[in-house]
mmCIF file of C-alpha atoms and ligand atoms in Angstrom:
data_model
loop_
_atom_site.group_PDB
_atom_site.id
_atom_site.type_symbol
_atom_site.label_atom_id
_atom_site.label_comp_id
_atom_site.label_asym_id
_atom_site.label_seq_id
_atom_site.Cartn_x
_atom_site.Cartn_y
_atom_site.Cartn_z
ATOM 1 C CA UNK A 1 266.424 44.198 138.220
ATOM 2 C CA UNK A 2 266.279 45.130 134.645
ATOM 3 C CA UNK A 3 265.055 42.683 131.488
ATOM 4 C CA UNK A 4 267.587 43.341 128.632
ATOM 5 C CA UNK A 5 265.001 42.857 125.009
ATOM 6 C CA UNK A 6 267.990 40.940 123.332
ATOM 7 C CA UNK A 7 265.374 39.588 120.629
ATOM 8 C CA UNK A 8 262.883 41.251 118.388
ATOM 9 C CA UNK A 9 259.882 42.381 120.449
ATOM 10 C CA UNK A 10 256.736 41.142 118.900
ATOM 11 C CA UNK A 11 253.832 43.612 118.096
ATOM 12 C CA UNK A 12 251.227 43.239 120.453
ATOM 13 C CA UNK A 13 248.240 41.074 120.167
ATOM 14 C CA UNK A 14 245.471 40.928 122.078
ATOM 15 C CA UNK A 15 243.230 38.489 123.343
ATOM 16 C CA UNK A 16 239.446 38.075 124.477
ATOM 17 C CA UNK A 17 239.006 38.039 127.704
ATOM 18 C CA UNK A 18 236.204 36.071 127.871
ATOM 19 C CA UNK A 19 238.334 32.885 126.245
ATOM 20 C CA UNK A 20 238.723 29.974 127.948
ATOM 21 C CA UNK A 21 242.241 29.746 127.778
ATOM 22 C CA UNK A 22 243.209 26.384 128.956
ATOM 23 C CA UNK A 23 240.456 25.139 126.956
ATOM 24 C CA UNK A 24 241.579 26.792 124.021
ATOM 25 C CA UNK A 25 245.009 25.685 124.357
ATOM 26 C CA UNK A 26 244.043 21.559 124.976
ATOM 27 C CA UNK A 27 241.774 22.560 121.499
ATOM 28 C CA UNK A 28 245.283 24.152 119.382
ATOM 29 C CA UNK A 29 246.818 21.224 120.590
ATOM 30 C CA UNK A 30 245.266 18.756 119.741
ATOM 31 C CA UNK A 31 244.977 20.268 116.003
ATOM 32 C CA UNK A 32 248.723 21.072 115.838
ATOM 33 C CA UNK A 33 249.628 17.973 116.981
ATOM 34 C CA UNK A 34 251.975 20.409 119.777
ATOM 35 C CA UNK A 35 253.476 19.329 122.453
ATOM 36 C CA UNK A 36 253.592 21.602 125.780
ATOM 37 C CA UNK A 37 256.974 21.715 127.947
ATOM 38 C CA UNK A 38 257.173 23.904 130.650
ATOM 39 C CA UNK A 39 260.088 24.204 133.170
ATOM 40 C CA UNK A 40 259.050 24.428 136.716
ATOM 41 C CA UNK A 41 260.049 27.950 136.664
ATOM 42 C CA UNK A 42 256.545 28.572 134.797
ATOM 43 C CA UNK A 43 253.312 29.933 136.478
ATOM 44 C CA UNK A 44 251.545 27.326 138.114
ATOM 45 C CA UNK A 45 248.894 27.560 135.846
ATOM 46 C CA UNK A 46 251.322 27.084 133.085
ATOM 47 C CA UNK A 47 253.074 23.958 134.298
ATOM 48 C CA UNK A 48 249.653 22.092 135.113
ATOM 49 C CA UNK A 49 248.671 22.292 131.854
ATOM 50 C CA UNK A 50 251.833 21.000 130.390
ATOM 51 C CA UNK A 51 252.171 17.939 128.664
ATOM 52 C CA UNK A 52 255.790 17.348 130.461
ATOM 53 C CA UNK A 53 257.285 19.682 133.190
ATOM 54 C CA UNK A 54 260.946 19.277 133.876
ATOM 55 C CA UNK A 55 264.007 20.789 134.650
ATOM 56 C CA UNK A 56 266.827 21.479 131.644
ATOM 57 C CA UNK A 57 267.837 18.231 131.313
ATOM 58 C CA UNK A 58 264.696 16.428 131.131
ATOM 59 C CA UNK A 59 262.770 19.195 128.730
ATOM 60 C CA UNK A 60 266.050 18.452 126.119
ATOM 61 C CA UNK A 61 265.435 14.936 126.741
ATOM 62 C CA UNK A 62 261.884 15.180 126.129
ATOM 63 C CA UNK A 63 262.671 17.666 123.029
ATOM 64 C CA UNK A 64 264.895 15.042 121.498
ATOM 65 C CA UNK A 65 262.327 12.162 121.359
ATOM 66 C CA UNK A 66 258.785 14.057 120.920
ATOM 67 C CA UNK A 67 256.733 12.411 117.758
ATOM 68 C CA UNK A 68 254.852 15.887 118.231
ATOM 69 C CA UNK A 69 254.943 18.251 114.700
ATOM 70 C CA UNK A 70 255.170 21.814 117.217
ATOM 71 C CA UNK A 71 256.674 22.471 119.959
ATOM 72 C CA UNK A 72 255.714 25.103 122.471
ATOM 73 C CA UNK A 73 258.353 25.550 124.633
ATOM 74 C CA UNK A 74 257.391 27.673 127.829
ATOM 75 C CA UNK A 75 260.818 28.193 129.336
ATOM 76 C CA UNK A 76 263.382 30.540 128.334
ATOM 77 C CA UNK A 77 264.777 31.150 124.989
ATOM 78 C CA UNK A 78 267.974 28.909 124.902
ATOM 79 C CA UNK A 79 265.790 26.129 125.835
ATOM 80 C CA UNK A 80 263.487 26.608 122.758
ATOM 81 C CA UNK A 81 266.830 27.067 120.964
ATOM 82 C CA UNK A 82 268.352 23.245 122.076
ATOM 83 C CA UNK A 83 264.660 22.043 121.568
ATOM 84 C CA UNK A 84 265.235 23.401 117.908
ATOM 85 C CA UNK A 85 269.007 22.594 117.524
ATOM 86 C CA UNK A 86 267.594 18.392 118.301
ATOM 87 C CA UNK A 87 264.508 18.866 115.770
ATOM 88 C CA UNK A 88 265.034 20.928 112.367
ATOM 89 C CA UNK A 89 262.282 20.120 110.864
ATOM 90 C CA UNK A 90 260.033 20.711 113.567
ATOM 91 C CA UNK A 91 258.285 23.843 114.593
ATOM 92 C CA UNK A 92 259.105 25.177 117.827
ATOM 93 C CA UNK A 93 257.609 28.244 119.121
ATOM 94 C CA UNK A 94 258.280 30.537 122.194
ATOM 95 C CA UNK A 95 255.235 32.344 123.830
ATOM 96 C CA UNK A 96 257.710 35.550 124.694
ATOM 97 C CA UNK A 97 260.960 35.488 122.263
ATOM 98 C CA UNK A 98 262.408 38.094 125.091
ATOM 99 C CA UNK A 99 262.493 35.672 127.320
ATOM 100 C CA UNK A 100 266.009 35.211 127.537
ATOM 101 C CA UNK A 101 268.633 34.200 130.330
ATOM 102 C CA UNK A 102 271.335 36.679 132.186
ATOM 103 C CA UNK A 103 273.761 33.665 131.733
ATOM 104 C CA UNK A 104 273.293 33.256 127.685
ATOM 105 C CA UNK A 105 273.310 37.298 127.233
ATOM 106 C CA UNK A 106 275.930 37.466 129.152
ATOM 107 C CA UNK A 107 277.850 34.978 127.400
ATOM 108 C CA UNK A 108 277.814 36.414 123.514
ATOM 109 C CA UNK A 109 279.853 34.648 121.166
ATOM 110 C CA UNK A 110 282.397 37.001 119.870
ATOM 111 C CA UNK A 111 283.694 37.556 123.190
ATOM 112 C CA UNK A 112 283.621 33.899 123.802
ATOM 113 C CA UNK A 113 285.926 32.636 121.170
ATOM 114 C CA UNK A 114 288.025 36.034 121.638
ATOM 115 C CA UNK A 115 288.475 34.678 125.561
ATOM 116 C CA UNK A 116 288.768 30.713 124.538
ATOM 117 C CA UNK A 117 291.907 31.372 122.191
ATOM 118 C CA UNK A 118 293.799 31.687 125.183
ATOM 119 C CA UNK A 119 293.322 28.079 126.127
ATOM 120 C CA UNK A 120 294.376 26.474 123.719
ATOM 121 C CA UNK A 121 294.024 22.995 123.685
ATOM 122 C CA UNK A 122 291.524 22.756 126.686
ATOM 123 C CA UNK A 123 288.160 21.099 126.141
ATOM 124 C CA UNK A 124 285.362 23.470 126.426
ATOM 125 C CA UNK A 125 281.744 22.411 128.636
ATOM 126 C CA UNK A 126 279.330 24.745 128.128
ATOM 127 C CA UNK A 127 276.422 24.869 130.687
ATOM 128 C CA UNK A 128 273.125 24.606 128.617
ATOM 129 C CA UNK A 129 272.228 28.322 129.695
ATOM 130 C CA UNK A 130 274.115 29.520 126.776
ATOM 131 C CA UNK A 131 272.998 30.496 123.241
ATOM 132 C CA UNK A 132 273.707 28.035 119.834
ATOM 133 C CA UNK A 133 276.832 29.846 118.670
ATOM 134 C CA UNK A 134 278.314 29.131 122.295
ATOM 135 C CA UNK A 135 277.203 25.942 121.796
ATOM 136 C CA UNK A 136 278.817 25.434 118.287
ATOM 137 C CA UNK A 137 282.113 26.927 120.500
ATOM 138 C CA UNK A 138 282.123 24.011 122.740
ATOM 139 C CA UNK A 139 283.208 19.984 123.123
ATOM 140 C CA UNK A 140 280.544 18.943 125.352
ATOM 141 C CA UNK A 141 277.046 20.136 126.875
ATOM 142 C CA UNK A 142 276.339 20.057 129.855
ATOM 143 C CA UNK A 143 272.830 20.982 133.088
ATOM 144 C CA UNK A 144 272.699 21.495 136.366
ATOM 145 C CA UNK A 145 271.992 18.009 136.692
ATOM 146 C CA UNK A 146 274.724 16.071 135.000
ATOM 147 C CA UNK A 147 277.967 18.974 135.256
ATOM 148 C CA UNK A 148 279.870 16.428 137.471
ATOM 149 C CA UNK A 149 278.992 13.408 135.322
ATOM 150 C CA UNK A 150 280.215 15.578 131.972
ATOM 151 C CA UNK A 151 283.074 17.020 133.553
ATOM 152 C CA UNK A 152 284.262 13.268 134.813
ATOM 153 C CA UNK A 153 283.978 12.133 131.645
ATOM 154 C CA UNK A 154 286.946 14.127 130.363
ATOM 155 C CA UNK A 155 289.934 12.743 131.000
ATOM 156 C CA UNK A 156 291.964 13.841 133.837
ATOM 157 C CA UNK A 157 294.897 14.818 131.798
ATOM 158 C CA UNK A 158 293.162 17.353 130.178
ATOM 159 C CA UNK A 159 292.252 20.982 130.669
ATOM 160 C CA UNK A 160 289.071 22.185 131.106
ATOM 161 C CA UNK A 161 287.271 25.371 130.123
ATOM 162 C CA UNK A 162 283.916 25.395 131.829
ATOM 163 C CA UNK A 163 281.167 28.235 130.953
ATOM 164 C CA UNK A 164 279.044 30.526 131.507
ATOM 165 C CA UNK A 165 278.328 29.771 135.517
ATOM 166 C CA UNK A 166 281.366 30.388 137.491
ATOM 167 C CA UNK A 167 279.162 28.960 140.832
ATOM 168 C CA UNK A 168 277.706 26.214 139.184
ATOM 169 C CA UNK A 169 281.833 25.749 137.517
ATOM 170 C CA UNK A 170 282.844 26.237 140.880
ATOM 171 C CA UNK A 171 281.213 23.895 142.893
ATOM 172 C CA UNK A 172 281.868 21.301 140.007
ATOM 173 C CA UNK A 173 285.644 21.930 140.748
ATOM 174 C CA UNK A 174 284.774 21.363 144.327
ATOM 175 C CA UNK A 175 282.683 17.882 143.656
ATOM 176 C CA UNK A 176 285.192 16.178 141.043
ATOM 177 C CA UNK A 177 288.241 18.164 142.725
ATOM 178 C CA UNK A 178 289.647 19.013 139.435
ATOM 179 C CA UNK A 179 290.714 23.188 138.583
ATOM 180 C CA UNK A 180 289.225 24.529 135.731
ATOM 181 C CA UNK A 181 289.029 27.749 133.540
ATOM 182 C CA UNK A 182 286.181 29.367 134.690
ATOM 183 C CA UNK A 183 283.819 32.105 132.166
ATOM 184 C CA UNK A 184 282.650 34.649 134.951
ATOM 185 C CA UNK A 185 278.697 34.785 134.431
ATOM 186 C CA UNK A 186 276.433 34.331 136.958
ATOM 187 C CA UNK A 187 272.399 34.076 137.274
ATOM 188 C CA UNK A 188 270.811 37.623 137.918
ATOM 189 C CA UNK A 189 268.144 35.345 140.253
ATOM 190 C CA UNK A 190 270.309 33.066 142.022
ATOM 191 C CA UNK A 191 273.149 35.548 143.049
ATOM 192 C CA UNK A 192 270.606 37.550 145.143
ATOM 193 C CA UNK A 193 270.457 34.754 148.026
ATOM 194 C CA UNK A 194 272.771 35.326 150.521
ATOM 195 C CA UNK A 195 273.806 33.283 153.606
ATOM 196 C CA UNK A 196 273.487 35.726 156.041
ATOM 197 C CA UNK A 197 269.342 35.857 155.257
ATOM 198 C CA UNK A 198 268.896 32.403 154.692
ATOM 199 C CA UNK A 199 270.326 31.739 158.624
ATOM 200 C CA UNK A 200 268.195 33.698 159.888
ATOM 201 C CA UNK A 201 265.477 32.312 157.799
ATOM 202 C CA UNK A 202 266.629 28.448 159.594
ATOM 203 C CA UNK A 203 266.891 30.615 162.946
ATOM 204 C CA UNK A 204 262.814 30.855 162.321
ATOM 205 C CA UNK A 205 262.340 27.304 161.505
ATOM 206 C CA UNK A 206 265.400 25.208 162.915
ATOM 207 C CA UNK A 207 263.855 21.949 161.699
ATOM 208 C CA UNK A 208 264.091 22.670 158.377
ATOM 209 C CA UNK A 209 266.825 21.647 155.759
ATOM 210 C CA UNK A 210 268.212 23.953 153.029
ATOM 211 C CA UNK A 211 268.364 23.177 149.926
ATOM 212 C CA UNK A 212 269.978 24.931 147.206
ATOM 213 C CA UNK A 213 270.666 25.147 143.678
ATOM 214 C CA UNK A 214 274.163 25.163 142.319
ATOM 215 C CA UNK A 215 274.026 28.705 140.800
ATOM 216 C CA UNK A 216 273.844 30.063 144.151
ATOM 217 C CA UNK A 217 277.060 31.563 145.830
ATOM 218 C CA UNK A 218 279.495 29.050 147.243
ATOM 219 C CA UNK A 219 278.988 30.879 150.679
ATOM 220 C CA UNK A 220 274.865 29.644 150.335
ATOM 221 C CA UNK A 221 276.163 26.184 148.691
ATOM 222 C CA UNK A 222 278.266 25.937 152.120
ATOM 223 C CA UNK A 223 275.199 26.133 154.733
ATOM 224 C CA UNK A 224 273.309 23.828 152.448
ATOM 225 C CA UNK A 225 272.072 20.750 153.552
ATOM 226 C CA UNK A 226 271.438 19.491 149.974
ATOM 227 C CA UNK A 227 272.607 20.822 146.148
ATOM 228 C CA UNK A 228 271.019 20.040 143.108
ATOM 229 C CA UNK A 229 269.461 21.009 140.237
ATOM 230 C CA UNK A 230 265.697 21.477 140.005
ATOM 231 C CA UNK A 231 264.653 18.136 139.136
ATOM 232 C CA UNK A 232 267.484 17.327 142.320
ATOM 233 C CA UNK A 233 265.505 19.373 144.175
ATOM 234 C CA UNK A 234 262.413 18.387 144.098
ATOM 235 C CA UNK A 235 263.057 14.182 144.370
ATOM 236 C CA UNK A 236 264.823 15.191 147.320
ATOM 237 C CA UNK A 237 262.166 16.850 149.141
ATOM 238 C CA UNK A 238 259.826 13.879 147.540
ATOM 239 C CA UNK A 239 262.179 11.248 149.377
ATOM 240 C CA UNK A 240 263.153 13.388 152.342
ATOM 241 C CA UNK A 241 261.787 12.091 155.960
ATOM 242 C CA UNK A 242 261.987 15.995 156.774
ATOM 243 C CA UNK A 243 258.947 17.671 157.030
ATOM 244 C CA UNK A 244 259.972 21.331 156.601
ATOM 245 C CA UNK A 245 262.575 22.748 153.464
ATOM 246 C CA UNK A 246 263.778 26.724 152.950
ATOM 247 C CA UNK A 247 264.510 26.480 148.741
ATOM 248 C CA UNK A 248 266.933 28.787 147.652
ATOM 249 C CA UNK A 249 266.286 28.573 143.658
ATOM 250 C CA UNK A 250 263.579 29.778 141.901
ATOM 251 C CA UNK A 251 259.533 30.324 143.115
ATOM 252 C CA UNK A 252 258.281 28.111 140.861
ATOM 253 C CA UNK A 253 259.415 25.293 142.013
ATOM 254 C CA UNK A 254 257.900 25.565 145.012
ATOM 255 C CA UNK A 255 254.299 24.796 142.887
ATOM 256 C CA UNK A 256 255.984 20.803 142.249
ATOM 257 C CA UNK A 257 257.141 20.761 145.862
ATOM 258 C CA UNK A 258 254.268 21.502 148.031
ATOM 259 C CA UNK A 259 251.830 19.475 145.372
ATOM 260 C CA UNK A 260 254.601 16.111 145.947
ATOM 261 C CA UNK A 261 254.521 16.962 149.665
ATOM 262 C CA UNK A 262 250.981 18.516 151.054
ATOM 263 C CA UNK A 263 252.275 17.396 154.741
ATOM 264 C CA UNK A 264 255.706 19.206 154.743
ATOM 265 C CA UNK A 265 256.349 23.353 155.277
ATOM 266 C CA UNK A 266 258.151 24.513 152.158
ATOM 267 C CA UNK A 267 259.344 28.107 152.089
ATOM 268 C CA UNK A 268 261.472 30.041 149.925
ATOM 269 C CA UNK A 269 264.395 31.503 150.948
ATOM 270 C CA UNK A 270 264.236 35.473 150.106
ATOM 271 C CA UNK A 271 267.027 37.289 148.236
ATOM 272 C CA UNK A 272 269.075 39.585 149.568
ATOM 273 C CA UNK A 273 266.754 42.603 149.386
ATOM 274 C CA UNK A 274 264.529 40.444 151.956
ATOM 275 C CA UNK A 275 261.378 40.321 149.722
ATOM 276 C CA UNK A 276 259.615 37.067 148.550
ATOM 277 C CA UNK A 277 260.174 37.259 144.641
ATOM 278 C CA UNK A 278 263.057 35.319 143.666
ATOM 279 C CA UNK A 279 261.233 34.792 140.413
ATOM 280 C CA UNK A 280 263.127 34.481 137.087
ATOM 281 C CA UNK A 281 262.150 37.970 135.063
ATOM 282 C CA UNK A 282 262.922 35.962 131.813
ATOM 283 C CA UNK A 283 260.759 32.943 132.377
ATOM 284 C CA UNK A 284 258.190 35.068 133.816
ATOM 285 C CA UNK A 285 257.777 37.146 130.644
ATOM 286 C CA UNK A 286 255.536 33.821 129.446
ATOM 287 C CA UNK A 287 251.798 33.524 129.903
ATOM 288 C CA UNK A 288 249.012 31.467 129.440
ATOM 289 C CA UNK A 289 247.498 34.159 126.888
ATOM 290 C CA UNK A 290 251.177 34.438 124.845
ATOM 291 C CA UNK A 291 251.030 30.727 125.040
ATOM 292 C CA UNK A 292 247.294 30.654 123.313
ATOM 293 C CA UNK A 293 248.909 33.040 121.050
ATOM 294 C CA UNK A 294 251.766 31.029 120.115
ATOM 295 C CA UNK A 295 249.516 28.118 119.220
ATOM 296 C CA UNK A 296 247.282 29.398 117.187
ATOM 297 C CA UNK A 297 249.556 31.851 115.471
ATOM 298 C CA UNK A 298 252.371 29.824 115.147
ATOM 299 C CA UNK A 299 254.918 32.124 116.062
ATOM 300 C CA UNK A 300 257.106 33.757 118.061
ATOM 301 C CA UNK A 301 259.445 30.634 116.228
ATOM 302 C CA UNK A 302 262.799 29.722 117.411
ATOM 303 C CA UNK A 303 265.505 29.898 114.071
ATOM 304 C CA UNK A 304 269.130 28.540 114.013
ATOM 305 C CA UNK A 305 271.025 28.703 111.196
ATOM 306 C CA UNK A 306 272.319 25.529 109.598
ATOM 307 C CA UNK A 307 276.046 25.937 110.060
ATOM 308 C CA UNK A 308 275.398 26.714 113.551
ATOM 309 C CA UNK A 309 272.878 23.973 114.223
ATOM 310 C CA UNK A 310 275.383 21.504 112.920
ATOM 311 C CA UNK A 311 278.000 22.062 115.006
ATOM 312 C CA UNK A 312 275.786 23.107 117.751
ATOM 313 C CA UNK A 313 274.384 19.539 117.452
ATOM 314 C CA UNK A 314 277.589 17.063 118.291
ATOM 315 C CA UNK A 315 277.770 19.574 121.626
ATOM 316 C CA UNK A 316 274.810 18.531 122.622
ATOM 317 C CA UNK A 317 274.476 15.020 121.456
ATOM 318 C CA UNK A 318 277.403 13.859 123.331
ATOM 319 C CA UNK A 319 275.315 15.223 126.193
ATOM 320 C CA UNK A 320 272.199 13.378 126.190
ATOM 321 C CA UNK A 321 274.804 9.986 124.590
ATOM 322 C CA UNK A 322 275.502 10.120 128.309
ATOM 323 C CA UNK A 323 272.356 9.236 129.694
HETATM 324 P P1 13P B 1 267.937 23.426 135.831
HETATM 325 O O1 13P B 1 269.102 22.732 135.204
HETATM 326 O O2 13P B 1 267.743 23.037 137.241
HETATM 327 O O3 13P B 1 266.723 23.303 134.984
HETATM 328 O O4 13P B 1 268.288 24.979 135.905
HETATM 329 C C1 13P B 1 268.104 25.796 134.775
HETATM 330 C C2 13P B 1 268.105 27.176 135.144
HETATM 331 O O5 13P B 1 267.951 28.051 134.327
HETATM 332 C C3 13P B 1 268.326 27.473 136.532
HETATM 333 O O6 13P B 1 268.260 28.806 136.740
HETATM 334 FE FE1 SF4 B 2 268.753 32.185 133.439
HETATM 335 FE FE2 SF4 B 2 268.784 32.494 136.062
HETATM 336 FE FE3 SF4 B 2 266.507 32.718 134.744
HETATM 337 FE FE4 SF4 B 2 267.663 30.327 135.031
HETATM 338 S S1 SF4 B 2 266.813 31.600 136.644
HETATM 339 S S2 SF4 B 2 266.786 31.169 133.162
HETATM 340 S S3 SF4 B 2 269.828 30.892 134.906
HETATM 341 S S4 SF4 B 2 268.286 34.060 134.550
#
């Protein structure tokens, strides 16, 4: 798997190795007045330092009410982006500005709008993996988390465009059993699990339950015991009275799970190619030294353009108006 550079690529800094990082970054903190969020697709080390660790939902939640001056988003770059769309006047850095998403590159405006003139008079949900002049394209916002809430919320009446995720789109039609126009972009890490390897994963431990995030293919959705976004996820295997899980998202979020539940066996489910790195290349690109850097250079920072903001903004706000 490739990593497109879509933005600038900084020039490289270095750092001391004999720094204490983490100690360095509670000390730029605390003088920036900076808030941390991290989304469980982070390093370990990354998320137990944060100040808040959360899946898309929550970190825009937590971006719209932080009293902090800087915020140092350690996620991916549309995240940073919404974090900056909900506070001008704040700064908001990214440790890695390349750290982009496969759904928001593959998504680019021109083509967008080029594709959404042939619906007319459909209302448009954008999943939140998409950049700010998608956004400023769309009616409503919408995460992994609350899709079937947003999409219910439209009346039945009317058509819906629903982009970029055409699995997450899908198994939204499949939940609220309404048709929509689906965008055809998919996540470069989710698309690798297959059914096929995650049975014979359960063959190996037949107590376990799979659970499964709704990028994955609707043929992995259908052997799923549960679907749901990260956050889903990991209350489920909180509350569960299982005591083993295969995970078919992301690594990181295994860090949250087996911390919640010391007592229960939680494996992730391998990709397709059968080795253990379904790790997000993108969110990955962010470190604990790029996240020093960030702090105490102020910069990579995340930029939208007013006219974009703005109309990136209602989008959004109708979102997180629904709770
Ligand atoms: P969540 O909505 O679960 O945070 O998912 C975001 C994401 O990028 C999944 O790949
Ligand atoms: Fe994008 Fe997939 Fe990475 Fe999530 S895991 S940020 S959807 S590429």
């Amino acid at each position: 798997m490739t990593v497109p550079a879509p933005f600038a690529a900084p020039a490289r800094k270095t750092v001391d190795p004999r720094l204490d990082l983490e100690a360095e970054i509670a000390r730029l903190r605390r003088e920036r007045n900076a808030v941390v969020l991290a989304h469980y697709y982070q390093d370990s080390e990354i998320q137990d330092l944060a100040d808040f660790v959360g899946d898309s939902l929550g970190l825009s939640q937590q971006a719209a009410k932080t009293k902090a001056d800087v915020i140092a988003f350690c996620g991916v770059h549309f995240m940073a982006e919404t974090a900056k769309i909900l506070n001008p006047r704040k700064t908001v850095v990214l440790p890695d500005l390349d750290a982009g998403c496969s759904l928001a590159d593959r998504c680019p405006p021109d083509a967008f709008e080029a594709w959404l003139a042939q619906y007319p008079g459909h209302e448009v949900v954008s999943y939140i993996n998409c950049s700010a002049a998608v956004k400023a394209l769309s009616t409503i916002i919408c995460t992994s988390s609350n899709a079937v809430r947003v999409v219910s919320s439209i009346p039945k009446h009317v058509p819906v465009v629903f982009a970029p995720d055409r699995h997450l789109g899908r198994w939204v039609e499949k939940q609220t059993g309404r048709k929509m126009v689906l965008w055809p972009g998919f996540c470069v890490v989710h698309e690798q699990f297959t059914a096929r390897r995650i049975l014979a994963l359960r063959a190996k431990h037949p107590q376990a339950e799979v659970i499964a995030h709704p990028e994955c293919e609707e043929a992995v959705l259908s052997i799923a015991d549960f679907i749901g976004s990260t956050t889903a996820l990991l209350e489920h295997v909180k509350k569960s009275p299982k005591k083993s899980f295969l995970v078919a998202t992301e690594m990181g979020i295994l860090h949250a799970m087996r911390k919640a539940r010391p007592d229960a066996e939680i494996v992730g489910a391998p990709p397709d190619s059968g080795c253990e790195c379904a790790t997000c290349p993108y969110m990955r690109l962010n470190t604990m030294e790029k996240l020093y850097l960030a702090l105490r250079d102020l910069e990579p920072q995340i930029d939208v353009p007013e006219p974009i903001r703005l109309r990136a903004l209602k989008p959004l706000e109708r979102m997180l108006a629904l709770g």
